[in-house]
mmCIF file of C-alpha atoms in Angstrom:
data_model
loop_
_atom_site.group_PDB
_atom_site.id
_atom_site.type_symbol
_atom_site.label_atom_id
_atom_site.label_comp_id
_atom_site.label_asym_id
_atom_site.label_seq_id
_atom_site.Cartn_x
_atom_site.Cartn_y
_atom_site.Cartn_z
ATOM 1 C CA MET A 85 0.000 0.000 0.000
ATOM 2 C CA MET A 86 1.319 3.438 -0.913
ATOM 3 C CA ARG A 87 1.382 6.234 1.650
ATOM 4 C CA GLN A 88 2.643 9.783 1.819
ATOM 5 C CA LEU A 89 5.062 11.160 4.369
ATOM 6 C CA ILE A 90 6.331 14.641 5.011
ATOM 7 C CA THR A 91 10.077 14.605 5.604
ATOM 8 C CA PHE A 92 12.065 17.058 7.693
ATOM 9 C CA ARG A 93 15.461 17.505 9.316
ATOM 10 C CA ILE A 94 16.854 17.835 12.792
ATOM 11 C CA GLY A 95 20.554 18.445 12.404
ATOM 12 C CA ALA A 96 21.865 15.831 9.965
ATOM 13 C CA GLN A 97 18.999 13.407 10.674
ATOM 14 C CA SER A 98 16.100 12.887 8.287
ATOM 15 C CA LEU A 99 12.747 12.075 9.831
ATOM 16 C CA ALA A 100 9.187 11.736 8.600
ATOM 17 C CA VAL A 101 5.597 11.676 9.761
ATOM 18 C CA ASP A 102 2.347 10.747 8.050
ATOM 19 C CA ILE A 103 1.298 13.687 5.908
ATOM 20 C CA MET A 104 -2.336 13.260 6.974
ATOM 21 C CA ALA A 105 -1.413 14.344 10.527
ATOM 22 C CA THR A 106 0.245 17.555 9.298
ATOM 23 C CA ARG A 107 -1.986 20.616 9.596
ATOM 24 C CA GLU A 108 0.410 23.440 8.757
ATOM 25 C CA ILE A 109 4.006 24.644 8.827
ATOM 26 C CA ARG A 110 4.666 27.862 10.764
ATOM 27 C CA ALA A 111 7.692 30.076 11.150
ATOM 28 C CA TRP A 112 9.323 29.843 14.568
ATOM 29 C CA SER A 113 8.027 32.291 17.163
ATOM 30 C CA PRO A 114 8.868 32.333 20.869
ATOM 31 C CA THR A 115 6.699 30.253 23.166
ATOM 32 C CA THR A 116 5.280 30.889 26.605
ATOM 33 C CA PRO A 117 6.791 28.381 29.066
ATOM 34 C CA LEU A 118 4.513 26.205 31.193
ATOM 35 C CA PRO A 119 5.409 25.472 34.811
ATOM 36 C CA HIS A 120 6.137 21.819 35.620
ATOM 37 C CA ALA A 121 5.936 20.768 31.951
ATOM 38 C CA ALA A 122 8.124 17.921 30.713
ATOM 39 C CA GLY A 123 11.639 19.082 29.785
ATOM 40 C CA PHE A 124 10.985 18.603 26.077
ATOM 41 C CA VAL A 125 7.872 20.834 26.101
ATOM 42 C CA ARG A 126 9.152 24.236 25.000
ATOM 43 C CA GLY A 127 5.905 25.992 25.959
ATOM 44 C CA VAL A 128 2.722 27.047 24.190
ATOM 45 C CA LEU A 129 1.777 29.249 21.250
ATOM 46 C CA ASP A 130 -1.506 30.908 20.337
ATOM 47 C CA LEU A 131 -2.796 29.145 17.221
ATOM 48 C CA ARG A 132 -5.748 31.298 16.197
ATOM 49 C CA GLY A 133 -7.114 31.267 19.746
ATOM 50 C CA ILE A 134 -6.152 27.673 20.611
ATOM 51 C CA VAL A 135 -3.367 26.817 23.061
ATOM 52 C CA LEU A 136 -0.780 24.891 20.998
ATOM 53 C CA PRO A 137 1.766 22.919 23.068
ATOM 54 C CA VAL A 138 5.165 23.007 21.361
ATOM 55 C CA ILE A 139 7.559 20.053 21.651
ATOM 56 C CA ASP A 140 11.297 20.443 21.180
ATOM 57 C CA LEU A 141 11.632 17.374 18.956
ATOM 58 C CA SER A 142 15.409 17.226 19.292
ATOM 59 C CA ALA A 143 15.108 17.090 23.093
ATOM 60 C CA ARG A 144 12.213 14.614 22.879
ATOM 61 C CA LEU A 145 14.376 12.252 20.829
ATOM 62 C CA GLY A 146 17.263 12.538 23.299
ATOM 63 C CA TRP A 147 19.505 14.549 20.978
ATOM 64 C CA GLY A 148 19.808 17.646 23.176
ATOM 65 C CA ASP A 149 17.832 20.846 23.462
ATOM 66 C CA CYS A 150 17.224 22.914 20.356
ATOM 67 C CA ASP A 151 18.149 26.614 20.364
ATOM 68 C CA PRO A 152 15.508 27.860 17.904
ATOM 69 C CA THR A 153 16.352 30.607 15.462
ATOM 70 C CA PRO A 154 14.221 32.333 12.809
ATOM 71 C CA ARG A 155 15.301 29.532 10.420
ATOM 72 C CA HIS A 156 13.509 26.861 12.489
ATOM 73 C CA VAL A 157 9.893 25.961 11.833
ATOM 74 C CA VAL A 158 7.017 24.579 13.857
ATOM 75 C CA MET A 159 5.146 21.710 12.236
ATOM 76 C CA VAL A 160 1.565 21.741 13.514
ATOM 77 C CA MET A 161 0.451 18.129 13.851
ATOM 78 C CA GLN A 162 -2.896 16.619 14.801
ATOM 79 C CA ILE A 163 -2.052 13.982 17.401
ATOM 80 C CA GLY A 164 -5.103 12.262 18.801
ATOM 81 C CA ASP A 165 -7.732 14.892 19.458
ATOM 82 C CA ARG A 166 -5.475 17.939 19.818
ATOM 83 C CA PRO A 167 -2.880 19.860 17.828
ATOM 84 C CA TYR A 168 0.787 19.918 18.837
ATOM 85 C CA GLY A 169 3.704 21.879 17.447
ATOM 86 C CA LEU A 170 7.032 20.199 16.710
ATOM 87 C CA ILE A 171 10.158 22.348 16.439
ATOM 88 C CA VAL A 172 12.282 21.118 13.505
ATOM 89 C CA ASP A 173 15.231 22.582 11.609
ATOM 90 C CA ALA A 174 13.575 22.462 8.183
ATOM 91 C CA VAL A 175 10.843 20.694 6.255
ATOM 92 C CA SER A 176 12.308 18.809 3.305
ATOM 93 C CA ASP A 177 9.761 17.190 1.003
ATOM 94 C CA ILE A 178 6.688 15.053 0.547
ATOM 95 C CA ALA A 179 7.548 11.434 -0.237
ATOM 96 C CA THR A 180 5.339 8.626 -1.485
ATOM 97 C CA ILE A 181 6.492 5.253 -0.207
ATOM 98 C CA ASP A 182 5.322 1.664 -0.332
ATOM 99 C CA SER A 183 4.475 0.438 3.182
ATOM 100 C CA ALA A 184 6.231 -2.832 2.306
ATOM 101 C CA ASP A 185 9.534 -0.899 2.127
ATOM 102 C CA VAL A 186 9.307 0.252 5.758
ATOM 103 C CA GLN A 187 11.532 -1.756 8.097
ATOM 104 C CA ALA A 188 11.159 -2.056 11.849
ATOM 105 C CA PRO A 189 13.855 -0.266 13.831
ATOM 106 C CA PRO A 190 16.427 -2.646 15.302
ATOM 107 C CA GLU A 191 16.103 -3.693 18.954
ATOM 108 C CA LEU A 192 19.261 -2.217 20.410
ATOM 109 C CA GLY A 193 18.555 -2.628 24.099
ATOM 110 C CA ARG A 194 16.037 0.159 24.267
ATOM 111 C CA ASP A 195 12.749 0.034 26.132
ATOM 112 C CA GLY A 196 10.068 -0.688 23.530
ATOM 113 C CA ASP A 197 7.423 1.122 25.584
ATOM 114 C CA HIS A 198 9.196 4.391 24.921
ATOM 115 C CA ASP A 199 10.186 3.841 21.319
ATOM 116 C CA LEU A 200 9.353 6.889 19.227
ATOM 117 C CA VAL A 201 10.461 5.465 15.854
ATOM 118 C CA LYS A 202 7.959 3.122 14.268
ATOM 119 C CA GLY A 203 9.885 2.415 11.100
ATOM 120 C CA ILE A 204 12.817 3.217 8.861
ATOM 121 C CA VAL A 205 12.658 3.646 5.112
ATOM 122 C CA THR A 206 15.188 4.614 2.465
ATOM 123 C CA ILE A 207 14.125 7.618 0.405
ATOM 124 C CA GLN A 208 16.397 8.742 -2.431
ATOM 125 C CA GLY A 209 19.322 6.849 -0.915
ATOM 126 C CA GLU A 210 18.910 8.319 2.579
ATOM 127 C CA MET A 211 17.644 6.499 5.664
ATOM 128 C CA VAL A 212 14.595 8.244 7.105
ATOM 129 C CA MET A 213 13.100 7.514 10.532
ATOM 130 C CA ILE A 214 9.295 7.487 10.654
ATOM 131 C CA LEU A 215 8.049 8.813 13.986
ATOM 132 C CA ASP A 216 5.179 7.397 16.025
ATOM 133 C CA LEU A 217 3.217 10.569 16.785
ATOM 134 C CA ASP A 218 0.981 8.973 19.418
ATOM 135 C CA ARG A 219 3.980 7.892 21.482
ATOM 136 C CA LEU A 220 5.708 11.177 20.818
ATOM 137 C CA ALA A 221 2.977 13.123 22.608
ATOM 138 C CA GLY A 222 2.041 10.304 24.982
ATOM 139 C CA ASP A 223 4.312 11.468 27.815
ATOM 140 C CA CYS A 224 3.258 15.069 27.347
ATOM 141 C CA PRO A 225 0.460 15.614 29.906
ATOM 142 C CA LEU A 226 -1.139 18.971 29.233
ATOM 143 C CA PRO A 227 -4.469 20.550 30.091
ATOM 144 C CA GLU A 228 -7.344 19.775 27.742
ATOM 145 C CA GLU A 229 -7.473 21.868 24.583
ATOM 146 C CA THR A 230 -8.913 25.195 25.598
ATOM 147 C CA PRO A 231 -9.401 28.487 23.781
ATOM 148 C CA LEU A 232 -7.290 31.367 25.025
ATOM 149 C CA ALA A 233 -9.109 33.895 27.142
ATOM 150 C CA ALA A 234 -10.325 36.922 25.195
#
């Protein structure tokens, strides 16, 4: 079965998510920090009156905190029943892949309950990690989606 992914970069790494979960790509803008939020939650943004939690994807993947600049972007993703923002270095392309070409990530002594990569695929000669969005936001307890006060 064919499926479409949107690919992006964090440093030298290529990653991808299902294009159907992608709502929009926004320029980086500073966030408002939340007290007691997980270390990888950068804060929140106002997305047309909705509180948008923003995840530092580099930190979430264990690659160190991102120091966002105007060149970074926020990918707005629909994860479950709420939108989340993911800070990434750059969005690359839209790729159509055959699901049969996706390989499971190797078991390298990691805890499967916290695995954020659900597959690896080669796209134009480059290995691309496909992220599991549900697990990505799963450890991100935030208040229910609420409109910002007027």
